[in-house]
Every structure is written in C-alpha cells, then in structure tokens.
C-alpha cells in the first residue's frame, strides 16, 4: 500500500556522476541488489548518519572514511537485502573488503569508497556472491540511470523514490538529483533511511556540510512512520563541481540553490512517508504558536507516535479525543489548555479547552476518510511553527513486519 504519487519529476543526470547496478543474489536471484554512484575526481562529499548506538558496520566504515580524508570520496556502494548490522568484527571486515575490492577495480584508494547496506539485521554479507560482482559494477559505471539506482536499493518499499530540480544561475544550469529508500523503521534521529543527493555545483566542503545539516533537519528529520530509528540510516550529499558554477552562502544565487536542494530533500522524505509500510494515510502534524522548536516538535511527535491516533487514522475514525489527549500529555511546560486550538485542515475542532461549537462529526468523518490532510495545533505560546509528517498504523504494517524474514 502507498499514498499519493511517487516520483513526480524526470530524474536528471548529474554531470560528474556515473551510475551502475548489479545483481549479486543477496536475497533474491536475478534482482539488482547492488548500486554504485561513482563521483568525478575533485568531488566533495558530506554525510549524516544514524545515532542508533548499534549502528551497522557500513555506517562505522563510511563515517571513518569520510573523516580520514586520505582521498576525497569517489564511490558510494549500496547493497540491499542485508543490513550488515549486529555482525561484529566479521561485519566490519566484510564492509572493508567490499571497499577494497571496488576501489581496486576503480583505481582509487579504499578510503575513497563509502559503503551502505540495508535489509535484514544480524546476518553476514554473502561475500562469495558480492565480491565477484564488484569489478563488473565498476566496469558498468555510466550504464545505469537514477531510476535504476532507486529500484536497486529498495527493501520493503513498494516503489522507487527520487526527485530532481534544475536551477539556472545566470545562463548556466545546475542540477540536483537524489534518490532515497525507506518504508519502515522510520523515525527522525539524524536521517531515517538511505538517501543520496548529488549536484554538479561547486561547493566548499564546509558549505556542503552545513547545507546537508540544514536541509536534512527540515526534511528527513521531520518524518516518522513507526517511531523506530534504524541501525543503518545515512544521508549523503555530493557536489561534483562539474557544472563550473561555484556557489557559497551569502552570494546572490545561494538562496535559489539552497531552496532547490531543500525541495529535493523534502520531496525524498515525503515519498518515504507516502510509501510507509502498510500506509493508507499521510498526515501532517503542524504545530503553531510554540514557545520553542523543542516544544513544537515534542507536541508534534507525541501526536504522531500515538498508537491510538494512528489506528484512528487507519480506520478513518474521527475520534478526535485521541488527538486532544496526546496534546495534553506532551511534556511541554506551562501548557495552557484554554489557549490551545486544534483544526483539521480548515475545520475548527478544539477551542478554549473543548470542542469548537462549529465542529460536526460529519465534517470530521469526511476528512478522516481522506488519504492526506493536516492536523493544525496552535499552542498560543509563541511564534514557532514546526511540521512533522507521519502515517496511520494499519493491519498491513503488522503483517509486513511479522512476515519480514519469512
């Protein structure tokens, strides 16, 4: 099940990026389960990674390779079907071996390869099947497109996820294209999936890192499906500089470029929510009038993570008391319930501590039957607004996860 549309733009090639996919039979035979994003010399790369303390071997290796700076990252290697998490020293050695084998085939240093894995936790990588395919993957660089990359990295996803934006800087075009994967184990704590965004703009390393942190915070760190943060989460942003357009904060064109990157990041994040495991609904929880960002997000996530709210959404049951109760138990200091207002889209629901006099059950039932809508919560305490996107909790979610390994 999925909500709304998936990819809505043509996924444009990015100058300085070559792509390849391959089939190693990690989980399914004759299925592309390896992907390579090969970056031109001189590219700059930034990453954010899961804060789960049981983070996977590829997370440890990718983070260490980025920090080593022996050679700028030249290749992103992704496998699906196996998370290589909870695999101890052998898992770490296997991730390093994948990097070394691919690096040799590409003619780069092993530290220039960043590995990423997704799939079942607690199983070792089938190295006897993966390693022979890596030289083939290197030889095929440039033969795949972004759609194929998006398809090769899926697990329980029902469809690939990607977005492209082209911005014009003077008379030159700059392209930003990204793909992501994620459907379950989605909860903000850095980034909540695998995401890869590339641009042909030329950026300084510090500017690229700040750009990723900023746009990630307003995209992948604002989504939740089930409240679970994965062991393998990572979001990588690469700037090849191949367009010849140099950009930096404070320049005349920076805001335009920043907004385009934000669009790509947010759309990739929303596509994950729309494809949440078993999801029939995508609902925005928009908190207004908060005294701080923390207060706004605390209320938003309390509502978004409430099993009672999520099951009401799944059943299209306008049991709005569940929303009221979730707001009331959110750990926010000095919450004045008489100042709280709740609307469903433009339908007034709660005012001055009780049901709004204009609200009717018929209105609520009609809205809860929709596949996408917004719950507006005004705390009446300040000027801060934050929005979190979530899904319902359906029988489908339970079935997918109960049967995941069988």
XYZ file of C-alpha atoms in Angstrom:
406
model
C 0.000 0.000 0.000
C 1.121 3.555 -0.661
C -0.376 7.026 -0.550
C -0.408 9.552 -3.373
C 2.239 9.828 -6.030
C 5.795 8.560 -6.085
C 8.386 10.147 -8.359
C 6.894 13.269 -9.959
C 9.885 14.657 -11.898
C 12.271 13.315 -14.509
C 15.390 12.177 -12.653
C 18.039 14.208 -14.414
C 21.635 13.046 -14.852
C 24.209 14.986 -12.831
C 27.458 15.910 -14.531
C 30.374 14.207 -12.827
C 28.272 11.244 -11.631
C 28.305 7.781 -13.235
C 25.852 5.097 -12.135
C 25.728 1.306 -12.238
C 23.603 -1.517 -10.821
C 24.304 -5.218 -10.422
C 22.776 -8.462 -9.185
C 24.598 -10.497 -6.534
C 21.659 -12.609 -5.386
C 21.938 -11.323 -1.822
C 18.300 -12.060 -1.041
C 16.615 -12.742 -4.380
C 18.071 -14.272 -7.555
C 18.215 -12.188 -10.741
C 17.416 -8.994 -8.852
C 19.537 -5.848 -8.879
C 20.705 -5.510 -5.280
C 23.951 -3.554 -5.718
C 24.235 0.080 -6.758
C 27.247 2.260 -7.493
C 27.347 6.055 -7.518
C 30.776 6.929 -8.983
C 31.935 10.520 -8.481
C 34.374 12.508 -10.599
C 37.772 13.481 -9.158
C 37.554 16.613 -7.036
C 34.014 15.938 -5.829
C 33.174 16.906 -2.280
C 31.037 14.668 -0.092
C 29.247 15.160 3.233
C 27.215 12.717 5.295
C 24.967 12.368 8.309
C 24.467 9.009 9.989
C 22.204 7.222 12.431
C 22.566 7.915 16.136
C 21.455 4.375 16.956
C 24.306 3.040 19.111
C 24.004 -0.370 17.462
C 24.898 1.237 14.153
C 25.821 -1.101 11.325
C 29.329 -1.941 10.126
C 28.953 0.105 6.910
C 27.996 3.158 8.986
C 31.199 2.826 11.018
C 33.278 2.406 7.862
C 31.622 5.156 5.813
C 31.910 7.627 8.675
C 35.572 6.725 9.241
C 36.406 7.018 5.541
C 34.780 10.440 5.352
C 36.740 11.620 8.377
C 40.058 10.105 7.248
C 40.309 12.477 4.260
C 43.060 10.302 2.742
C 41.327 10.858 -0.583
C 38.015 12.571 -1.280
C 35.153 10.104 -1.604
C 34.858 8.770 -5.140
C 32.318 5.962 -4.850
C 29.149 5.176 -2.929
C 28.436 1.430 -2.810
C 24.969 0.334 -1.708
C 23.636 -3.173 -1.170
C 20.127 -4.233 -0.307
C 18.831 -7.461 1.189
C 21.277 -7.451 4.109
C 21.939 -4.655 6.628
C 25.328 -5.986 7.818
C 24.253 -4.799 11.275
C 24.760 -6.718 14.502
C 27.558 -8.624 12.769
C 30.521 -7.642 14.954
C 34.118 -7.845 13.744
C 33.277 -10.000 10.739
C 30.728 -7.484 9.522
C 33.302 -4.700 9.833
C 35.865 -6.757 7.922
C 33.321 -7.558 5.212
C 32.463 -3.876 4.742
C 36.170 -3.032 4.439
C 36.672 -5.893 1.976
C 33.865 -4.582 -0.244
C 35.514 -1.159 -0.254
C 38.930 -2.613 -1.095
C 37.635 -4.783 -3.940
C 35.648 -1.976 -5.545
C 38.487 0.514 -5.003
C 40.923 -1.720 -6.836
C 38.533 -2.021 -9.780
C 38.013 1.757 -9.893
C 41.660 2.659 -9.327
C 41.035 4.659 -6.157
C 42.058 4.319 -2.521
C 39.870 2.032 -0.342
C 39.109 5.063 1.845
C 37.526 6.720 -1.194
C 34.710 4.149 -1.151
C 31.773 4.638 1.224
C 29.658 1.503 1.851
C 25.936 1.427 2.688
C 23.697 -1.544 3.428
C 20.001 -2.103 4.017
C 17.943 -5.178 4.779
C 17.802 -7.845 7.459
C 19.771 -7.197 10.665
C 22.035 -9.865 12.180
C 23.117 -11.759 9.066
C 26.567 -11.719 7.465
C 27.020 -10.430 3.943
C 27.287 -13.249 1.360
C 30.767 -12.133 0.317
C 31.185 -15.076 -2.059
C 28.353 -13.631 -4.135
C 29.030 -9.910 -3.684
C 32.774 -9.632 -4.325
C 32.760 -11.165 -7.852
C 30.138 -8.623 -8.951
C 32.033 -5.531 -7.761
C 34.527 -5.392 -10.675
C 31.570 -5.806 -13.039
C 29.865 -2.926 -11.276
C 32.929 -0.720 -11.731
C 33.172 -1.622 -15.409
C 29.492 -0.753 -15.925
C 29.748 2.747 -14.389
C 27.765 5.116 -16.590
C 25.366 2.486 -17.930
C 22.564 2.979 -15.382
C 20.271 5.891 -14.579
C 18.850 7.268 -11.331
C 15.628 5.276 -11.689
C 17.622 2.041 -11.700
C 19.581 3.173 -8.660
C 16.310 3.937 -6.868
C 14.948 0.484 -7.701
C 18.127 -1.379 -6.717
C 18.197 -0.025 -3.146
C 14.620 -0.909 -2.108
C 13.678 -3.315 0.695
C 10.032 -3.297 1.828
C 9.410 -0.187 -0.290
C 6.686 -0.577 -2.888
C 8.203 1.916 -5.318
C 11.428 3.835 -6.006
C 11.840 7.343 -4.666
C 13.596 10.227 -6.378
C 13.418 13.892 -7.273
C 15.293 16.366 -9.490
C 15.465 20.138 -9.689
C 17.364 22.248 -12.231
C 18.116 25.847 -11.300
C 19.563 28.481 -13.601
C 22.454 30.517 -12.285
C 22.927 33.249 -14.845
C 22.964 31.422 -18.177
C 24.166 28.135 -16.660
C 22.118 25.231 -15.347
C 22.812 23.489 -12.055
C 21.207 20.098 -11.415
C 20.279 18.490 -8.101
C 19.086 14.875 -8.205
C 18.523 12.472 -5.355
C 17.118 9.058 -4.524
C 16.112 7.562 -1.198
C 14.778 4.348 0.245
C 12.725 3.757 3.336
C 9.318 2.473 4.323
C 9.566 1.088 7.858
C 11.912 1.712 10.793
C 11.343 5.396 10.106
C 11.797 7.877 12.940
C 13.835 11.083 12.921
C 17.183 10.866 14.672
C 19.607 12.232 12.053
C 18.198 10.741 8.884
C 15.781 7.876 8.806
C 16.580 5.895 5.707
C 19.219 5.821 3.000
C 19.379 8.961 0.894
C 21.809 10.075 -1.800
C 21.704 13.573 -3.296
C 24.143 14.812 -5.943
C 24.656 18.196 -7.570
C 27.061 19.437 -10.211
C 27.530 22.746 -8.380
C 30.950 23.557 -6.951
C 30.823 23.954 -3.162
C 33.395 24.331 -0.422
C 33.472 21.389 1.991
C 32.279 23.395 4.987
C 29.414 24.889 2.958
C 28.349 21.450 1.717
C 28.322 20.043 5.252
C 26.290 22.973 6.558
C 23.869 22.679 3.638
C 23.296 18.993 4.340
C 22.784 19.552 8.053
C 20.299 22.362 7.444
C 18.229 20.709 4.726
C 18.286 17.329 6.471
C 16.871 18.895 9.625
C 13.866 20.211 7.706
C 13.229 17.028 5.724
C 14.346 13.595 6.884
C 14.395 14.778 10.491
C 10.736 15.710 10.247
C 9.246 12.356 9.253
C 8.136 9.309 11.219
C 6.299 6.144 10.282
C 6.647 3.929 13.328
C 8.954 5.596 15.843
C 11.880 3.232 15.149
C 15.317 4.543 14.203
C 17.308 2.104 12.089
C 20.860 0.870 12.586
C 21.790 1.840 9.026
C 20.400 5.339 8.459
C 22.558 7.588 6.321
C 22.130 10.589 4.063
C 24.921 11.584 1.715
C 25.267 14.752 -0.334
C 27.893 15.106 -3.067
C 28.929 18.135 -5.135
C 30.984 17.302 -8.225
C 31.655 20.873 -9.405
C 31.300 19.648 -12.994
C 28.934 22.467 -13.970
C 31.665 25.015 -13.254
C 29.207 27.062 -11.179
C 30.710 27.937 -7.804
C 28.230 28.807 -5.060
C 28.657 29.907 -1.473
C 26.442 31.282 1.317
C 25.882 34.999 1.012
C 26.187 35.032 -2.753
C 23.374 36.392 -4.876
C 22.308 32.935 -6.084
C 22.746 30.939 -2.879
C 19.147 31.218 -1.693
C 17.831 29.933 -5.000
C 20.221 26.972 -4.885
C 19.527 26.287 -1.201
C 15.772 26.252 -1.822
C 16.225 23.815 -4.700
C 18.261 21.441 -2.525
C 15.642 21.756 0.221
C 12.936 20.836 -2.277
C 14.787 17.692 -3.312
C 15.452 16.657 0.287
C 11.894 17.293 1.447
C 10.326 15.526 -1.514
C 12.536 12.469 -0.936
C 11.450 12.479 2.717
C 7.745 12.825 1.892
C 7.955 9.999 -0.637
C 9.153 7.780 2.215
C 6.117 8.724 4.303
C 3.743 8.171 1.392
C 5.248 4.710 0.995
C 5.239 3.910 4.719
C 4.740 0.228 5.458
C 1.032 -0.530 5.248
C 0.216 3.166 4.996
C -3.198 4.330 3.822
C -2.799 7.886 5.107
C -0.133 10.572 5.113
C -0.883 13.195 7.741
C 0.985 16.390 8.549
C 1.089 17.422 12.208
C 1.671 21.172 12.122
C 2.247 22.843 15.484
C 1.927 26.632 15.589
C 2.357 29.211 18.315
C 5.014 27.293 20.224
C 7.478 28.958 22.564
C 10.394 26.944 21.134
C 11.315 24.428 18.439
C 11.605 21.736 21.115
C 8.080 22.430 22.363
C 6.648 22.330 18.854
C 8.385 19.070 17.957
C 7.540 17.476 21.306
C 3.826 18.054 20.728
C 4.018 17.020 17.066
C 5.801 13.748 17.786
C 3.584 12.927 20.755
C 0.588 13.059 18.426
C 2.387 11.401 15.515
C 3.600 8.465 17.631
C 0.344 7.836 19.471
C -0.878 4.316 18.572
C -4.442 5.427 19.320
C -4.216 8.397 16.962
C -2.552 6.276 14.267
C -5.144 3.489 14.460
C -7.970 6.023 14.368
C -6.429 7.387 11.193
C -6.229 3.877 9.755
C -9.901 3.228 10.491
C -10.982 6.669 9.224
C -12.490 7.108 12.670
C -12.712 10.794 13.606
C -12.072 10.007 17.273
C -10.629 13.454 17.881
C -10.410 12.893 21.636
C -7.274 10.855 20.948
C -5.612 13.911 19.421
C -6.694 16.046 22.362
C -5.329 13.503 24.845
C -1.987 13.251 23.045
C -1.528 17.023 23.068
C -2.424 17.112 26.752
C 0.182 14.505 27.739
C 3.011 16.039 25.705
C 5.783 17.025 28.169
C 5.642 20.758 27.488
C 5.995 23.163 30.412
C 3.230 25.653 31.160
C 0.813 24.370 28.540
C -2.344 26.455 28.887
C -5.138 24.271 27.541
C -7.510 27.228 27.268
C -5.174 28.736 24.658
C -4.812 25.571 22.585
C -6.659 25.448 19.280
C -6.860 22.385 17.017
C -8.083 22.384 13.416
C -8.372 19.554 10.885
C -7.310 21.253 7.660
C -9.658 24.270 7.800
C -12.236 22.569 10.021
C -12.245 24.029 13.563
C -12.068 21.210 16.128
C -10.949 22.404 19.583
C -11.125 25.844 21.185
C -10.757 27.016 24.797
C -10.337 23.526 26.190
C -13.281 21.863 24.452
C -14.924 21.027 21.167
C -15.340 24.012 18.875
C -19.035 24.962 18.594
C -18.848 24.850 14.791
C -17.408 21.329 14.604
C -19.623 18.445 13.474
C -18.958 14.699 13.423
C -19.909 14.656 9.740
C -17.086 17.097 8.951
C -14.565 15.047 10.916
C -15.625 11.753 9.363
C -15.368 13.190 5.847
C -11.859 14.493 6.474
C -10.585 11.326 8.186
C -11.676 9.397 5.104
C -9.203 11.391 3.012
C -5.753 9.927 2.320
C -3.878 13.160 3.075
C -4.659 16.055 5.410
C -3.151 18.263 8.128
C -3.774 18.421 11.859
C -3.107 22.016 12.969
C -2.290 22.540 16.651
C -1.876 26.107 17.895
C -0.373 26.257 21.401
C -0.858 30.010 21.776
C 2.524 30.402 23.499
C 4.883 31.930 20.943
C 5.831 32.347 17.296
C 7.464 28.998 16.397
C 5.924 26.651 13.819
C 7.155 23.126 13.049
C 5.640 20.357 10.932
C 6.116 16.595 11.161
C 4.770 14.121 8.601
C 3.506 10.679 9.620
C 1.276 7.772 8.601
C -1.542 5.719 10.006
C -0.912 2.314 11.617
C -2.695 -0.450 9.740
C -3.002 -4.232 9.719
C -0.713 -4.065 6.706
C 2.126 -2.677 8.807
C 1.775 -5.538 11.297
C 1.675 -8.158 8.535
C 4.712 -6.776 6.698
C 6.849 -6.780 9.824
C 5.533 -10.067 11.215
C 6.431 -11.786 7.941
C 9.612 -9.794 7.131
C 12.073 -12.662 7.444
C 9.784 -15.371 6.136
